[in-house]
Amino acid sequence: MKVEKVKQSRWNKDSWRNTEFGSVFSDHMFVVKYKDGQWQKGEIKPYGTINILPSLHSLHYGQSIFEGMKAYKGPKDETFLFRPDQNAKRFNKSAARMCMPEIPEDLFLEGLYELLKLDEKWIPKEASSALYIRPFMFASSNFIKANPSDEYTFIIITCPVQAYYKGEVHVKVESNFTRAAAGGTGAAKAAGNYGASFYPAKKAQENGFQQLIWTDGNHHQFIEESGTMNIFFRRKNELVTPPLSDSILPGITRDSLIKLAEHHGIPCVQEKIGLESLVLAHKSGNITEAFGAGTAATVASINSITYKEEKLSFEVNDDGFANKLKTELQDIQYGRTEDPFGWRITV
Ligand code: COI
């Protein structure tokens, strides 16, 4: 692999702190192009501008997908990744859905490992900070006909980050706009899914909510996701989360929490969660906790969910399921405990 290093590193141990999540980027990026029906040689080069023309296919038709991953520093300064093969696999599922070429898993991971070795100093050392990794691919042909592109560019950039959500999380049930419809692209990490969510999310923020609860596109009766995360509830001594479908992202944090909970004797039921039954279960005291799960936020407790005129408040405390699972998960991710699942990969 060709590697062109920066002449002068921009690394500064503090410059990224207290900045917007993901707005300071490490020195290098990994780039590989797809053309003439095959992947070319990958290269690492200084993070910087990419040349594009106004006819760039992805700007017009949105063939663009991404992943979210993190690299963590362990107690002995090791660099860890968490289930990176799962991100590579999900990336290729997104690619298939968006009619884009799959990238060989080895190429994805090799580029990532080389990049992390080179930019290792950018991985924050303190607990709850990490290096966020953003692999993405976009259509890079230059033509306007509404056909799939025949050239693509895959890039990995990274950025040191702190917590995604700071403070309380109050969300509102979205009963008008739809994030993902049955048969749509909701289960893929397609850029457009996120772009389309900004307007409803902004409206919710104007009304004092941090995020939205997305509901099914048919009748807005069933809970699907929370903001950019999967969602879990505590019902007595079990967890409940909506089952995967073509409108729900198959979260790697979601899958890990289900396995982790079951490992600790907490059953996790995957069932459709109707809004009316949520309100009743909350009223009767059967549902006491709610939290979101995703790579960027890890586990984010939800303080309240507003549905129509009702505000359902949830417990957020240190001995709740959310905090217990978050601690267990992060202990594995940061190498503070044994990893019985084989999820932690040393780079
Ligand atoms: C992640 O959790 O990694 C996501 O993809 C959310 C992102 C949009 C910040």
XYZ file of C-alpha atoms and ligand atoms in Angstrom:
356
model
C 0.000 0.000 0.000
C 1.317 3.444 -0.927
C 1.706 5.655 2.134
C 2.290 9.398 1.925
C 2.828 10.845 5.388
C 2.066 14.394 6.456
C 5.054 16.732 6.580
C 3.907 18.156 9.871
C 1.381 16.493 12.159
C -1.593 18.621 13.249
C -1.983 16.582 16.435
C -2.481 18.563 19.598
C -3.656 16.818 22.724
C -6.358 19.352 23.479
C -7.436 21.091 20.269
C -10.329 18.670 19.641
C -11.798 18.799 23.138
C -15.077 20.645 23.595
C -15.565 20.872 19.846
C -18.593 19.596 17.938
C -18.634 15.764 17.717
C -16.473 14.716 14.767
C -15.162 18.065 13.628
C -11.392 17.645 14.118
C -9.790 15.058 11.847
C -6.593 13.077 12.246
C -3.603 13.521 9.959
C -4.270 10.825 7.374
C -6.990 9.110 5.370
C -7.224 5.848 3.489
C -8.488 6.092 -0.095
C -9.239 3.414 -2.650
C -11.101 3.714 -5.921
C -13.262 1.318 -7.864
C -13.249 1.518 -11.617
C -13.365 -0.709 -14.700
C -15.188 -3.263 -12.568
C -12.453 -3.613 -9.959
C -10.911 -2.155 -6.852
C -7.637 -0.329 -7.478
C -4.663 -0.096 -5.119
C -5.430 1.590 -1.815
C -3.328 4.446 -0.485
C -2.897 6.423 2.693
C -2.375 10.123 2.301
C -2.678 13.331 4.272
C -6.272 14.202 5.198
C -7.225 16.871 2.720
C -9.334 18.016 -0.173
C -10.596 15.651 -2.827
C -11.085 16.876 -6.359
C -14.628 16.635 -7.606
C -16.557 17.982 -10.572
C -20.103 19.415 -10.444
C -21.265 16.315 -12.343
C -20.156 13.988 -9.531
C -22.774 11.239 -9.594
C -23.345 10.973 -5.829
C -24.169 14.666 -5.549
C -27.103 14.097 -7.864
C -28.409 10.656 -6.990
C -27.161 9.963 -3.490
C -25.387 6.650 -3.988
C -23.471 7.162 -0.785
C -23.082 4.941 2.291
C -21.049 4.975 5.489
C -20.143 3.153 8.684
C -19.458 4.281 12.237
C -16.796 2.554 14.340
C -14.443 3.462 17.177
C -10.845 2.707 18.200
C -10.118 2.617 21.936
C -6.972 2.840 24.036
C -6.451 0.089 26.603
C -4.793 0.306 30.044
C -1.408 -0.712 28.582
C -1.734 1.695 25.694
C -2.998 -1.028 23.359
C -5.228 -0.028 20.440
C -8.503 -1.903 20.275
C -11.277 -2.185 17.734
C -14.692 -3.585 18.526
C -16.143 -6.193 16.129
C -14.692 -4.456 13.033
C -15.615 -7.408 10.803
C -19.269 -6.680 11.572
C -18.899 -3.134 10.258
C -17.246 -4.391 7.076
C -20.073 -6.896 6.578
C -22.802 -4.327 7.225
C -21.049 -1.883 4.886
C -21.300 -4.437 2.105
C -24.978 -5.038 2.825
C -25.536 -1.290 2.529
C -23.529 -1.330 -0.713
C -25.653 -4.116 -2.168
C -28.889 -2.292 -1.289
C -27.623 0.901 -2.904
C -26.457 -0.902 -6.046
C -22.820 -0.187 -5.246
C -19.877 -2.625 -5.426
C -18.959 -4.547 -2.297
C -15.474 -3.898 -0.988
C -13.372 -6.948 -0.067
C -13.401 -7.202 3.738
C -9.590 -7.557 3.743
C -9.146 -4.305 1.860
C -11.500 -2.473 4.227
C -9.736 -3.835 7.326
C -6.189 -3.566 5.988
C -6.720 0.097 5.119
C -8.200 0.706 8.547
C -5.381 -1.028 10.450
C -2.674 0.835 8.523
C -4.438 4.133 9.111
C -4.766 3.470 12.838
C -1.102 2.531 13.151
C -0.102 5.766 11.476
C -2.499 7.987 13.442
C -2.270 6.104 16.724
C -1.491 9.202 18.752
C -4.882 10.588 17.774
C -6.683 7.895 19.806
C -7.672 9.580 23.071
C -6.495 7.846 26.223
C -9.180 8.826 28.689
C -12.238 6.707 29.433
C -15.329 7.564 27.405
C -13.279 9.261 24.670
C -12.336 7.352 21.531
C -11.258 7.760 17.936
C -14.407 7.742 15.833
C -13.861 6.023 12.495
C -15.894 6.956 9.461
C -15.524 4.627 6.449
C -17.657 5.809 3.541
C -18.161 5.244 -0.162
C -19.685 7.450 -2.804
C -20.431 7.238 -6.501
C -17.635 9.082 -8.268
C -18.526 8.853 -11.950
C -19.333 12.041 -13.769
C -22.561 11.659 -15.700
C -26.121 12.815 -15.271
C -28.080 9.881 -16.649
C -30.034 8.323 -13.766
C -28.178 4.997 -13.887
C -25.949 3.493 -11.213
C -22.473 4.953 -11.229
C -19.631 2.845 -12.589
C -16.910 4.420 -10.468
C -16.795 4.646 -6.682
C -14.460 6.057 -4.053
C -14.012 4.488 -0.623
C -12.398 6.614 2.084
C -11.741 6.207 5.805
C -11.298 9.300 7.950
C -11.023 9.396 11.743
C -11.669 11.926 14.485
C -11.113 11.965 18.260
C -14.415 12.314 20.085
C -15.961 12.649 23.508
C -19.542 11.749 24.472
C -22.147 12.198 21.734
C -24.940 13.316 24.044
C -24.211 15.587 26.967
C -26.945 16.122 29.531
C -30.490 14.826 29.596
C -32.175 13.265 26.582
C -35.832 14.154 26.046
C -37.397 12.823 22.889
C -40.703 13.114 21.063
C -42.557 10.440 19.105
C -42.668 11.345 15.421
C -46.127 10.578 14.071
C -45.975 12.424 10.791
C -42.587 12.134 9.114
C -41.057 8.730 8.345
C -37.381 7.776 8.613
C -37.674 4.560 6.673
C -40.474 2.773 4.888
C -41.001 -0.940 4.418
C -39.046 -1.926 1.344
C -36.918 1.235 1.583
C -33.308 1.754 2.625
C -33.738 2.012 6.409
C -31.675 -1.081 7.163
C -28.759 0.305 5.107
C -26.425 3.018 6.328
C -27.311 5.161 3.347
C -26.375 8.838 3.620
C -29.833 9.913 2.456
C -31.530 8.256 5.438
C -29.731 10.709 7.685
C -30.195 13.713 5.415
C -33.942 13.104 5.314
C -34.129 12.903 9.099
C -32.653 16.347 9.739
C -35.793 18.363 9.036
C -38.111 16.469 11.429
C -35.310 16.315 14.026
C -34.770 20.070 13.728
C -38.472 20.707 14.266
C -38.359 18.553 17.403
C -35.291 20.451 18.626
C -37.111 23.741 18.139
C -39.707 22.369 20.539
C -37.139 21.531 23.188
C -36.476 17.864 22.390
C -33.026 16.440 21.773
C -34.227 13.852 19.277
C -37.127 11.857 17.865
C -38.546 8.418 18.264
C -39.082 7.087 14.748
C -42.200 5.027 14.156
C -43.288 2.691 11.363
C -43.999 4.340 8.041
C -47.388 2.677 7.599
C -49.427 3.974 10.527
C -46.892 5.453 12.983
C -48.066 2.999 15.609
C -44.928 1.025 16.349
C -41.589 2.237 17.676
C -38.612 1.677 15.374
C -35.553 3.724 16.380
C -34.504 6.675 18.490
C -32.660 9.416 16.606
C -29.617 7.709 15.060
C -29.807 4.823 17.537
C -31.646 1.574 18.127
C -33.952 1.645 21.119
C -34.394 -0.557 24.202
C -36.855 -0.554 27.093
C -36.664 -2.207 30.472
C -39.863 -4.123 31.176
C -39.646 -5.425 34.763
C -36.492 -7.553 34.669
C -36.158 -7.985 30.944
C -35.219 -5.854 27.976
C -37.457 -5.242 24.995
C -36.354 -3.951 21.598
C -38.106 -3.900 18.215
C -37.177 -6.818 15.937
C -34.992 -6.028 12.921
C -36.773 -5.315 9.663
C -35.978 -3.542 6.415
C -36.716 -0.228 8.124
C -34.473 -0.727 11.180
C -30.685 -0.501 11.136
C -29.060 -3.739 12.369
C -26.957 -1.990 15.005
C -23.742 -3.664 16.141
C -24.161 -2.045 19.554
C -27.751 -3.340 19.555
C -26.601 -6.879 18.820
C -23.816 -6.660 21.424
C -26.175 -5.403 24.145
C -28.625 -8.224 23.487
C -25.821 -10.793 23.808
C -24.294 -9.050 26.817
C -27.641 -8.811 28.615
C -28.374 -12.478 28.040
C -24.878 -13.384 29.217
C -25.705 -11.600 32.487
C -29.080 -13.342 32.843
C -31.208 -10.461 31.550
C -33.545 -11.811 28.869
C -33.970 -9.601 25.821
C -37.244 -9.920 23.963
C -37.399 -8.700 20.376
C -40.997 -7.703 19.773
C -42.969 -4.948 18.127
C -43.611 -2.124 20.579
C -46.904 -0.360 20.001
C -47.224 3.193 21.284
C -50.544 2.632 23.002
C -49.209 -0.409 24.834
C -46.054 1.517 25.784
C -48.202 4.199 27.417
C -50.213 1.575 29.313
C -47.124 -0.370 30.394
C -45.508 2.854 31.554
C -48.640 3.855 33.507
C -48.800 0.512 35.241
C -45.123 0.765 36.173
C -44.031 -2.183 34.029
C -41.755 -0.162 31.768
C -39.301 1.874 33.766
C -36.254 2.554 31.591
C -35.604 3.568 27.988
C -32.286 3.940 26.215
C -30.747 4.274 22.796
C -27.787 2.240 21.530
C -25.363 3.146 18.765
C -21.655 3.427 18.034
C -21.401 7.182 18.422
C -23.444 7.420 21.626
C -22.778 3.849 22.940
C -25.738 3.749 25.364
C -27.770 6.899 25.948
C -30.444 6.889 28.633
C -33.682 8.559 27.637
C -35.168 10.766 30.332
C -38.564 11.185 28.742
C -40.640 10.305 25.706
C -43.470 12.616 24.716
C -46.305 11.014 22.769
C -49.260 13.223 21.850
C -49.991 15.098 25.091
C -48.357 12.572 27.389
C -44.842 12.868 28.732
C -43.538 9.509 29.921
C -40.611 9.920 32.307
C -38.064 7.163 32.814
C -35.635 6.250 35.538
C -32.016 7.173 34.881
C -29.815 5.877 37.635
C -26.492 4.203 38.232
C -27.937 0.794 38.999
C -30.336 0.756 36.023
C -29.965 -1.652 33.104
C -28.692 1.096 30.791
C -25.805 2.017 33.027
C -24.971 -1.588 33.856
C -24.854 -2.612 30.201
C -22.969 0.511 29.162
C -20.304 -0.179 31.787
C -20.037 -3.851 30.800
C -19.776 -2.940 27.125
C -17.200 -0.209 27.622
C -15.143 -2.417 29.927
C -14.798 -4.824 27.015
C -14.192 -2.073 24.459
C -11.481 -0.371 26.534
C -9.837 -3.645 27.586
C -10.669 -3.284 31.285
C -12.143 -6.760 31.539
C -12.136 -10.203 29.955
C -13.924 -10.445 26.621
C -15.753 -13.789 26.615
C -17.265 -13.020 23.205
C -14.040 -12.434 21.239
C -15.269 -8.982 20.178
C -12.165 -6.970 21.066
C -9.475 -6.913 18.376
C -5.976 -5.644 19.112
C -4.586 -3.578 16.253
C -23.107 5.970 14.794
O -23.619 5.754 15.884
O -21.962 5.634 14.483
C -23.853 6.620 13.758
O -23.772 6.240 12.628
C -24.549 7.818 14.098
C -23.931 8.942 13.375
C -24.898 9.471 12.407
C -23.316 9.959 14.253
